[in-house]
mmCIF file of C-alpha atoms in Angstrom:
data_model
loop_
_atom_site.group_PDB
_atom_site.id
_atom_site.type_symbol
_atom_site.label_atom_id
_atom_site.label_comp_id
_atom_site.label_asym_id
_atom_site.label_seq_id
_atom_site.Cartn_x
_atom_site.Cartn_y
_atom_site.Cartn_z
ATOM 1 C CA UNK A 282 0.000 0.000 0.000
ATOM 2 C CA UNK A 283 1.418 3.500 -1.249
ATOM 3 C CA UNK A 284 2.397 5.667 2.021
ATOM 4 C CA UNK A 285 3.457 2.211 4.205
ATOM 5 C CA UNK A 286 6.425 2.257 6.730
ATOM 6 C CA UNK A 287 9.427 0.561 4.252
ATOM 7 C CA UNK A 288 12.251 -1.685 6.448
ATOM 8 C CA UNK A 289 14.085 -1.450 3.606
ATOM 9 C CA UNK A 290 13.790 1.961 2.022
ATOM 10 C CA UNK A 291 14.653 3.287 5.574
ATOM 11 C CA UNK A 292 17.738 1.542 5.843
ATOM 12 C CA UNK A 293 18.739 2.286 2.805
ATOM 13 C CA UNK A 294 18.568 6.166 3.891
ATOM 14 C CA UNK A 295 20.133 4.873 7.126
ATOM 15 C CA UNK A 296 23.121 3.817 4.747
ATOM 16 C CA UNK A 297 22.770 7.139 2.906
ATOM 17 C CA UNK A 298 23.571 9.030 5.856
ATOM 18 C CA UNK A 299 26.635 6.330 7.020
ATOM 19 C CA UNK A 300 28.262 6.498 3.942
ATOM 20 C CA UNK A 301 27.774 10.781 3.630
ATOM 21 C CA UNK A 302 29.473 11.216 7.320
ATOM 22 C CA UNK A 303 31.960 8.751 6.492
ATOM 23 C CA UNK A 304 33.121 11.019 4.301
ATOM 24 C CA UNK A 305 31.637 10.012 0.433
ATOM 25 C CA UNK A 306 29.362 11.803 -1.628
ATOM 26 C CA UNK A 307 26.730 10.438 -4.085
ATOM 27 C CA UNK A 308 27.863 11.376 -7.810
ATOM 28 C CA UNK A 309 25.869 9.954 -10.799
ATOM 29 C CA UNK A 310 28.252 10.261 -14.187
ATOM 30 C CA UNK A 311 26.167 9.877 -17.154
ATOM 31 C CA UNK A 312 28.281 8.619 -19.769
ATOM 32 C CA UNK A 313 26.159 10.083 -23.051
ATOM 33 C CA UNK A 314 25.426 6.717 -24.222
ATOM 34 C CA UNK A 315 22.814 5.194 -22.588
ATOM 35 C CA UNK A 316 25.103 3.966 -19.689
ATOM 36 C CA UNK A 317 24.602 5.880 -16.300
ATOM 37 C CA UNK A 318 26.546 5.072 -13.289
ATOM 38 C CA UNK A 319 26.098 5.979 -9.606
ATOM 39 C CA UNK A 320 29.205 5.704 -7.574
ATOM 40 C CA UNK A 321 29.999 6.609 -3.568
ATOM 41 C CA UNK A 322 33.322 8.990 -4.289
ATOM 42 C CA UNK A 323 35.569 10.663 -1.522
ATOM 43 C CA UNK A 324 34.465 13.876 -0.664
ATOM 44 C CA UNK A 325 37.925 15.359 -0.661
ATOM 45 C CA UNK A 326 40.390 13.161 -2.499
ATOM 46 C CA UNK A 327 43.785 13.143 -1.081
ATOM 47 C CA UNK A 328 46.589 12.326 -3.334
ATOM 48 C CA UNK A 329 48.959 10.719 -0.407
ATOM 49 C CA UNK A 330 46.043 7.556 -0.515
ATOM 50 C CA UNK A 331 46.080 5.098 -2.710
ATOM 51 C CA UNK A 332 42.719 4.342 -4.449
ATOM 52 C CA UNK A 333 40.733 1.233 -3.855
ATOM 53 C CA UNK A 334 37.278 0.473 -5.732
ATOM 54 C CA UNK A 335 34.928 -1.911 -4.214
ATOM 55 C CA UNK A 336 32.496 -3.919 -6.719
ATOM 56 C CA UNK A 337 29.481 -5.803 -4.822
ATOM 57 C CA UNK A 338 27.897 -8.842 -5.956
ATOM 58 C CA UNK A 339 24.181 -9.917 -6.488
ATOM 59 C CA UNK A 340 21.714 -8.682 -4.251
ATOM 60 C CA UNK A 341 21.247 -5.559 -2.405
ATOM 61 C CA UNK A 342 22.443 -2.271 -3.834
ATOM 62 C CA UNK A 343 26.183 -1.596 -2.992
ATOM 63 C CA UNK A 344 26.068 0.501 0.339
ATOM 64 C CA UNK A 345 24.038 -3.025 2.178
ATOM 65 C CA UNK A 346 27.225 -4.617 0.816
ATOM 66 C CA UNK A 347 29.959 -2.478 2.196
ATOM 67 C CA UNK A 348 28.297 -0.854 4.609
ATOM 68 C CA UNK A 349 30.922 -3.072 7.228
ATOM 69 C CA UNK A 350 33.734 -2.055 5.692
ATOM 70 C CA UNK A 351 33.683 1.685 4.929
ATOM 71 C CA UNK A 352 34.802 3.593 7.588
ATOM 72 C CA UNK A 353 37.734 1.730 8.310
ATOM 73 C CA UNK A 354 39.320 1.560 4.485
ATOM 74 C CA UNK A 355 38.393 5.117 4.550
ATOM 75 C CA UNK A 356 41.412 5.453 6.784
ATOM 76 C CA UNK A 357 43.963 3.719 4.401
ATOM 77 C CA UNK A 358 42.437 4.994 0.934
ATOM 78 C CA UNK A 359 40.310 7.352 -1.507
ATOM 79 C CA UNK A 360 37.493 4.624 -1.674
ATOM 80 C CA UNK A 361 35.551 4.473 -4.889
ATOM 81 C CA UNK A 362 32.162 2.292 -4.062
ATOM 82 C CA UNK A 363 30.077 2.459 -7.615
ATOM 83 C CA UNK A 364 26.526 0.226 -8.121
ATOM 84 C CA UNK A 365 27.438 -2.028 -11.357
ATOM 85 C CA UNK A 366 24.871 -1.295 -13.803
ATOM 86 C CA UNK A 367 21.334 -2.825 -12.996
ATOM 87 C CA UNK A 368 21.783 -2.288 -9.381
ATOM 88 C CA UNK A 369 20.964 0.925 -7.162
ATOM 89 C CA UNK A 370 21.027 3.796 -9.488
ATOM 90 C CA UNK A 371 22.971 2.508 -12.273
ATOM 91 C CA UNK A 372 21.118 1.161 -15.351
ATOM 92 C CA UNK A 373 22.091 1.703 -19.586
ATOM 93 C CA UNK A 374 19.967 1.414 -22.673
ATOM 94 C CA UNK A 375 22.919 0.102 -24.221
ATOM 95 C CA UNK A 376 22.202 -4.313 -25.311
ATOM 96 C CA UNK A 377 25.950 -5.491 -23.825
ATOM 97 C CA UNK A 378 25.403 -7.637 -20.533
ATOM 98 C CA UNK A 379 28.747 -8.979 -20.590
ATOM 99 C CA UNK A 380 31.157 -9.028 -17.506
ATOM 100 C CA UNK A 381 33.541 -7.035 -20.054
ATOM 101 C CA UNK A 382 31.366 -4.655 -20.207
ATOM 102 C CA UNK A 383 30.407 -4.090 -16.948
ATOM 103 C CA UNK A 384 34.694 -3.658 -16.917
ATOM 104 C CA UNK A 385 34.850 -0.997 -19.097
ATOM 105 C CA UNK A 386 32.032 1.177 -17.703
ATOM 106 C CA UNK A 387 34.120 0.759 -14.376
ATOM 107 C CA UNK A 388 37.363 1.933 -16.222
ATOM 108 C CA UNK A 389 35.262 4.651 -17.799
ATOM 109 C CA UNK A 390 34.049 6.060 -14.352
ATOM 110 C CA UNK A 391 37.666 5.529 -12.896
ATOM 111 C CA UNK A 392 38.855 7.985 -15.889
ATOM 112 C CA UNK A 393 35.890 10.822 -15.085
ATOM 113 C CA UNK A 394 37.430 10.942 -11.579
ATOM 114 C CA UNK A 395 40.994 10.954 -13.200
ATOM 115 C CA UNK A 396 42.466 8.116 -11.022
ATOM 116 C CA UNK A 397 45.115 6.232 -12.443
ATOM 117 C CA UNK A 398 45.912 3.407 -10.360
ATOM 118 C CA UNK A 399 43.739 1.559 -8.312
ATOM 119 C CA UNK A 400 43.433 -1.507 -6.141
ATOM 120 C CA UNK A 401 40.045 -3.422 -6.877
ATOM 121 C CA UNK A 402 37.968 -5.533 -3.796
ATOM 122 C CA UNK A 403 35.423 -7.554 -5.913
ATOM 123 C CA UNK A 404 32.680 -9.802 -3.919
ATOM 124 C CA UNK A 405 31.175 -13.045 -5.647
ATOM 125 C CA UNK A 406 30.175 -11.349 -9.572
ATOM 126 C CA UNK A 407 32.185 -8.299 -8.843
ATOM 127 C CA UNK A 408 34.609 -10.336 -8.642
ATOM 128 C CA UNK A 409 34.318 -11.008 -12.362
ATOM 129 C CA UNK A 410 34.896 -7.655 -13.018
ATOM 130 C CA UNK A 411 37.220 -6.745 -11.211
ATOM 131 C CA UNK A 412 39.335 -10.267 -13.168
ATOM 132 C CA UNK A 413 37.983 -8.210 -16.588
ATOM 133 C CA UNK A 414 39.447 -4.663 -15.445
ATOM 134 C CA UNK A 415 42.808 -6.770 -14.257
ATOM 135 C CA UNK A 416 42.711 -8.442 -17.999
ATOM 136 C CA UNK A 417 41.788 -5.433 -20.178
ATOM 137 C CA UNK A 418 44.043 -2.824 -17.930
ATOM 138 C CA UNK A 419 47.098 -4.729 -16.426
ATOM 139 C CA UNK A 420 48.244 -1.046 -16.140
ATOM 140 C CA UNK A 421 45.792 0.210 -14.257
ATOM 141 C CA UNK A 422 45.010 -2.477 -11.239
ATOM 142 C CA UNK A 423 47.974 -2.789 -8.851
ATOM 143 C CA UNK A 424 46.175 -5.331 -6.574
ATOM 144 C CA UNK A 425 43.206 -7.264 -6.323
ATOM 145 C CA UNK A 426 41.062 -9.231 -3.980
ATOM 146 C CA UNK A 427 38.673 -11.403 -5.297
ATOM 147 C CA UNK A 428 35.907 -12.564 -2.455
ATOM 148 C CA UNK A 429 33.669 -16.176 -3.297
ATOM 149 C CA UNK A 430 34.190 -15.330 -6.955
ATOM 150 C CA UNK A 431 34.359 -18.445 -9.146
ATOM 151 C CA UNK A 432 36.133 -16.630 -12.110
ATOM 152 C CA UNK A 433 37.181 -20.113 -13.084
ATOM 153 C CA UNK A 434 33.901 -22.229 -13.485
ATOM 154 C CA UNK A 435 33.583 -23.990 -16.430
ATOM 155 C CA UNK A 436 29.574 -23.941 -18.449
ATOM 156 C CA UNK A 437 29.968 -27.516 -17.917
ATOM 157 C CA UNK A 438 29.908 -27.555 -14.120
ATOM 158 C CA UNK A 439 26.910 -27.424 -13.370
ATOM 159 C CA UNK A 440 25.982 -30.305 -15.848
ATOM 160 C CA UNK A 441 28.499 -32.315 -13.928
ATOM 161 C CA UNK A 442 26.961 -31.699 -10.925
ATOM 162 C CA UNK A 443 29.205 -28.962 -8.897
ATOM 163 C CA UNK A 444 26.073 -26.546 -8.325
ATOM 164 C CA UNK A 445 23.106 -26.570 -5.789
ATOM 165 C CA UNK A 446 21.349 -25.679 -8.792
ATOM 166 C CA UNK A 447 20.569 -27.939 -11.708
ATOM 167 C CA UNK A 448 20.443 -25.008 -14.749
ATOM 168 C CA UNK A 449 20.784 -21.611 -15.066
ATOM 169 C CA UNK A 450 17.006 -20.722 -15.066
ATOM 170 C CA UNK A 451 16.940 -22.014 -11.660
ATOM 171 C CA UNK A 452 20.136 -19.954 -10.206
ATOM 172 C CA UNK A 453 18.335 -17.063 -11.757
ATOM 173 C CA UNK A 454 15.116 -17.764 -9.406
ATOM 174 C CA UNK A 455 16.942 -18.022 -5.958
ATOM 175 C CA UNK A 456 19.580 -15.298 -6.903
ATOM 176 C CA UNK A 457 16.349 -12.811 -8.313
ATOM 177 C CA UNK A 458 13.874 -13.730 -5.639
ATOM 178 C CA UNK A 459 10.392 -12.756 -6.260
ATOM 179 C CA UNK A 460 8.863 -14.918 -3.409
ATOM 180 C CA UNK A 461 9.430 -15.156 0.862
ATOM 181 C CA UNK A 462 9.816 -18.556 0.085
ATOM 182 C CA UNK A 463 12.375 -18.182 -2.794
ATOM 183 C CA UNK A 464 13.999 -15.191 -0.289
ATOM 184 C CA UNK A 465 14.533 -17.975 2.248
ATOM 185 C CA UNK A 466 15.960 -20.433 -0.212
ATOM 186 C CA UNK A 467 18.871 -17.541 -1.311
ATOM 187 C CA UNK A 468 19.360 -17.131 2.516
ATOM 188 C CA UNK A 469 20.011 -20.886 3.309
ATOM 189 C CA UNK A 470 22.126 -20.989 0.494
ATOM 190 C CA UNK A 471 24.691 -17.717 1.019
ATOM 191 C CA UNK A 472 24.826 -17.905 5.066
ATOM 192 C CA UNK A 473 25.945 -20.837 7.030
ATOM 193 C CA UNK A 474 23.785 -19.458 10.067
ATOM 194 C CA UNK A 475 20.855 -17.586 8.488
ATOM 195 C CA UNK A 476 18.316 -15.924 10.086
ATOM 196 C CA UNK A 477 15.949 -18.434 11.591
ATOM 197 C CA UNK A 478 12.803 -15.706 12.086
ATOM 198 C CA UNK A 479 12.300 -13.576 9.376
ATOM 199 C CA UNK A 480 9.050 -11.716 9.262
ATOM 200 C CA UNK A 481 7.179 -12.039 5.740
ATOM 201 C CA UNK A 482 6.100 -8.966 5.548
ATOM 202 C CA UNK A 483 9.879 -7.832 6.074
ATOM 203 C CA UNK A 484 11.195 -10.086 3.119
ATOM 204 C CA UNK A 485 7.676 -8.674 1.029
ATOM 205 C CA UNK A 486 9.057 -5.405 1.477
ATOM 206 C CA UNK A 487 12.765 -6.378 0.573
ATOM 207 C CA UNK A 488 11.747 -7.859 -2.014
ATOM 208 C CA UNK A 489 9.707 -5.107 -3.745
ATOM 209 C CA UNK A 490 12.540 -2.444 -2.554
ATOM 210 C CA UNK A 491 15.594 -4.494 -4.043
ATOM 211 C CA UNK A 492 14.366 -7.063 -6.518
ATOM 212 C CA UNK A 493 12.351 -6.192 -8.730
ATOM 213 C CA UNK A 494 13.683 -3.258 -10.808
ATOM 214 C CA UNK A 495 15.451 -4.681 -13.844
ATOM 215 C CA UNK A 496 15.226 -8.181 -13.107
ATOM 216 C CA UNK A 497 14.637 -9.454 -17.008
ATOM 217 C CA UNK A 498 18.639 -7.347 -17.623
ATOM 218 C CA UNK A 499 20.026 -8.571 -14.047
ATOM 219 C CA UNK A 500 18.684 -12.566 -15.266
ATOM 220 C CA UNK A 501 20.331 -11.934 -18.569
ATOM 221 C CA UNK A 502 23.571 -10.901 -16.879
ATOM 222 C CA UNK A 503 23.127 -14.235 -14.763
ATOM 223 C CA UNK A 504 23.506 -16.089 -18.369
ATOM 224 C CA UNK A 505 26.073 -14.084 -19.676
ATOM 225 C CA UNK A 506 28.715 -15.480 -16.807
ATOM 226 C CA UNK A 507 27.972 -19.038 -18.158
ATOM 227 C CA UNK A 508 28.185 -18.897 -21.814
ATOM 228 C CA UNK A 509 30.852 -20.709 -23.340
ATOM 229 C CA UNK A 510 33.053 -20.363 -20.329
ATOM 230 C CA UNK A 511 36.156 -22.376 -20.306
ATOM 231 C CA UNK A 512 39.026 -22.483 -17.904
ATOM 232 C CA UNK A 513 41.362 -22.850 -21.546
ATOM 233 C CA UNK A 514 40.275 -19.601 -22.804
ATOM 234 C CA UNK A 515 40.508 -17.656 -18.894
ATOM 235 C CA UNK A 516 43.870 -15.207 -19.420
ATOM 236 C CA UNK A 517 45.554 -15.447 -16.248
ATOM 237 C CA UNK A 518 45.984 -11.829 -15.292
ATOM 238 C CA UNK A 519 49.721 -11.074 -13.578
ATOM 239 C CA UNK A 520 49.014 -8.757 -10.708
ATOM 240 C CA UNK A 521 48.871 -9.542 -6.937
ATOM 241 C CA UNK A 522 46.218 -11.452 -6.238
ATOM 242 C CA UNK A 523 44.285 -12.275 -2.697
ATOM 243 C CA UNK A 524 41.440 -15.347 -3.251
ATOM 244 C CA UNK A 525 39.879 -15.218 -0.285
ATOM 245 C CA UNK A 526 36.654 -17.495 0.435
ATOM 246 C CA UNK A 527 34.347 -19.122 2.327
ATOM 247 C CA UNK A 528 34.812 -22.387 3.826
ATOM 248 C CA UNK A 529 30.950 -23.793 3.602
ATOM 249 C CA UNK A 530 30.196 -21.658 0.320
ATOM 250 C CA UNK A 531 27.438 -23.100 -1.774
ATOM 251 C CA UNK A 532 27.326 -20.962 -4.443
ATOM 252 C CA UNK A 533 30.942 -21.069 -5.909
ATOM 253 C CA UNK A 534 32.105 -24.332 -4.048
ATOM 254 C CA UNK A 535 35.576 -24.043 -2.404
ATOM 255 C CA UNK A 536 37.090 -26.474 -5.114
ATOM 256 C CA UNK A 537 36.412 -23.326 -7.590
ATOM 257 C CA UNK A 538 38.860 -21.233 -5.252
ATOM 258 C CA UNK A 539 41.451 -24.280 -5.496
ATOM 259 C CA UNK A 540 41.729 -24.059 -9.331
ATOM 260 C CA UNK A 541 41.839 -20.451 -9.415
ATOM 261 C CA UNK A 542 45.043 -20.602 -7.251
ATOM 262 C CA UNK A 543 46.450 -23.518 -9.550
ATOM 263 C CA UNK A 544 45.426 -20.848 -12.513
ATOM 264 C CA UNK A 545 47.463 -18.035 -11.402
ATOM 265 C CA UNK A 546 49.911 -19.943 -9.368
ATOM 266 C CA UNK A 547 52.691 -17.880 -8.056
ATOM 267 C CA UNK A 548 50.942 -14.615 -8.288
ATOM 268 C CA UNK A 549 48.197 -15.066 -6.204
ATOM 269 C CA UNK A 550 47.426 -16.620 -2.337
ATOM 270 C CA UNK A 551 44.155 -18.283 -0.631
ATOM 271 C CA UNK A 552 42.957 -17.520 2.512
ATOM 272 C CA UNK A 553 39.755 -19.375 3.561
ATOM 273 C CA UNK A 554 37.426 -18.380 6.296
ATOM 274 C CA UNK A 555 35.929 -21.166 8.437
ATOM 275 C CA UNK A 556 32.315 -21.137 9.348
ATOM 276 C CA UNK A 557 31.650 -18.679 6.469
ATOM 277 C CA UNK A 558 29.279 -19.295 3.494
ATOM 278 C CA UNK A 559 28.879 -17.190 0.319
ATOM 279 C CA UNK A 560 27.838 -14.039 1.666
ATOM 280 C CA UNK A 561 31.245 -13.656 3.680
ATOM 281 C CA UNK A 562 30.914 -10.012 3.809
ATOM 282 C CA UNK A 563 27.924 -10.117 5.668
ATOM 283 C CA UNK A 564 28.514 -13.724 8.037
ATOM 284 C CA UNK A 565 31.804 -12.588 8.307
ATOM 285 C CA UNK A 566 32.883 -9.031 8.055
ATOM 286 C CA UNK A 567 35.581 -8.554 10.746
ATOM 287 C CA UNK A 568 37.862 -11.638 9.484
ATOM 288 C CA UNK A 569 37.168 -10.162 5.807
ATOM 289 C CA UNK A 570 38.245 -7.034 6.445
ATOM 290 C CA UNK A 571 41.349 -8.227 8.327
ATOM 291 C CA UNK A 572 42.427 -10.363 5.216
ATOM 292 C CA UNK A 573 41.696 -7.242 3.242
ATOM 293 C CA UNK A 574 43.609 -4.574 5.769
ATOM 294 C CA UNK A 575 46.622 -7.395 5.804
ATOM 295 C CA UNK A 576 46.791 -8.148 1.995
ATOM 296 C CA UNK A 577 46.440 -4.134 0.701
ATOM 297 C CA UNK A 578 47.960 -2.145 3.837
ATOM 298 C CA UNK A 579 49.819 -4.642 6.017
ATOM 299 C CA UNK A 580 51.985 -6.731 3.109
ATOM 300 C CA UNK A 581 53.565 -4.205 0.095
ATOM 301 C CA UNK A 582 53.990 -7.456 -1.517
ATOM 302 C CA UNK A 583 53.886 -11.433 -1.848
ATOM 303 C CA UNK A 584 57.295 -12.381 -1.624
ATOM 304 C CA UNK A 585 57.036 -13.867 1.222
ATOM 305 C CA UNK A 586 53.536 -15.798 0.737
ATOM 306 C CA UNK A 587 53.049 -16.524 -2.278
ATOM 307 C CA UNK A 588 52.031 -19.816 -2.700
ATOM 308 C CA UNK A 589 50.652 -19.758 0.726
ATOM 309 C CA UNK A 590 46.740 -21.454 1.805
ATOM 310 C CA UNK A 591 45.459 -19.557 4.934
ATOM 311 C CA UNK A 592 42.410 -21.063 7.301
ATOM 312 C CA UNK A 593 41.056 -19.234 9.796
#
């Protein structure tokens, strides 16, 4: 009913307000083709920080995603925090729905706030992009962190039996839900521990709030991570490279993480988080962050760990 009390809506503002005292400001960029991106930028940019863009994953808009982590990378960079397009306030008229793509516009933001450099955080699909930006701008990414992102699945995984899910169509259902029931089914699958009450009305109102705009591009984007992907034809990318994961993920199982080290091999490191499913950033945002702080802040480099497989 128009004029109802919105859970959702009002935390959203909530998160408004966290991320605009943290010191970001809300800045559309409206690229003249169709594509439109809105992005959480620093306020004042100081050039003594390096840069570090975070790229969410399916679901909620990209302040319910970071929210956890904000004010304390604020410390250590200029922290970019854009919604990939079909999420929040970022859409385009434009027919690509490739990962590429979604690269590119990132690149393309990047360059209308004339940063150079950057170091890219990517969670579950943003981790895809941020593997695009490190394989179409080697120059530009210094290093990367790529969160329960199975970069290297292959299309015929989930024939073979590697996924929950049994096709595509069916991924689409519990990632999109339209349904409490379908809600539930996305919560059981992400969280070791989920949320054993959950009001319906509160997962009606989630559910109108951050699932239903653009659902027929967001499904199509769902397909375009599957087609004709083959670990032959993945580039490895040569940067720096934290794979960090969760233990009990059912999404992107932990093997996934496995053969993405093997992929990159001396350039990268795994760090797995026990008791933590898919949505690590929410289950478990302290021991994300301190993987994060350690790999970006802590360690200028991996000589000393490269080949290294952390548990904790």
């Amino acid at each position: 009913m128009a004029g109802c009390f919105s859970f959702s809506a009002t935390l959203d503002s909530c998160y408004r307000y966290y991320f605009s005292r943290a010191g970001l400001k809300s800045i559309t960029t409206d690229f003249g083709d169709g594509t439109i991106i809105h992005c959480w930028a620093p306020k004042t940019r100081r050039e003594s920080k390096p840069n570090l863009l975070l790229l969410h994953g399916f679901g909620a808009n990209a302040m319910w995603q970071w929210n956890e982590f904000i004010s304390r990378l604020i410390r250590f960079f200029n922290v970019y925090v854009p919604d990939l397009l079909f999420f929040g306030n970022s859409y385009t008229t434009r027919p690509e729905r490739s990962v590429s793509f979604q690269a590119l516009c990132m690149m393309h933001l990047m360059d209308s706030f004339e940063v150079r450099t950057m170091n890219v955080v990517g969670i579950s699909y943003g981790g895809f992009v941020t593997y695009s930006m490190a394989d179409q701008f080697p120059e530009r990414l210094e290093r990367l962190v790529l969160c329960c992102a199975g970069v290297c699945l292959e299309e015929r995984d989930m024939a073979a039996g590697m996924f929950v899910v049994k096709n595509v169509d069916e991924a689409a259902s519990i990632l999109l839900p339209q349904t409490p029931a379908k809600l539930k089914e996305l919560l059981r699958l992400t969280f070791v521990k989920p949320a054993r009450i959950l009001p319906t009305c509160i997962m009606d109102d989630f559910i109108v709030v951050m699932c239903t705009e653009f659902k027929q591009e967001k499904e199509e984007l769902i397909k375009e991570i599957l087609k004709d992907r083959n670990l032959s034809t993945l580039p490895k990318i040569n940067k720096p490279t934290l794979i960090l994961w969760g233990e009990q993920d059912r999404v992107f199982p932990l093997e996934l993480a496995h053969r993405l080290k093997r992929h990159l091999g001396e350039n990268a490191e795994l760090a797995v988080v026990k008791d933590a499913g898919h949505a690590i950033n929410a289950e478990k945002p302290k021991e994300m962050y301190k993987h994060i702080k350690a790999f970006l802040v802590t360690r200028p480099n991996l000589s000393q760990s490269n080949s290294s497989i952390y548990n904790f």
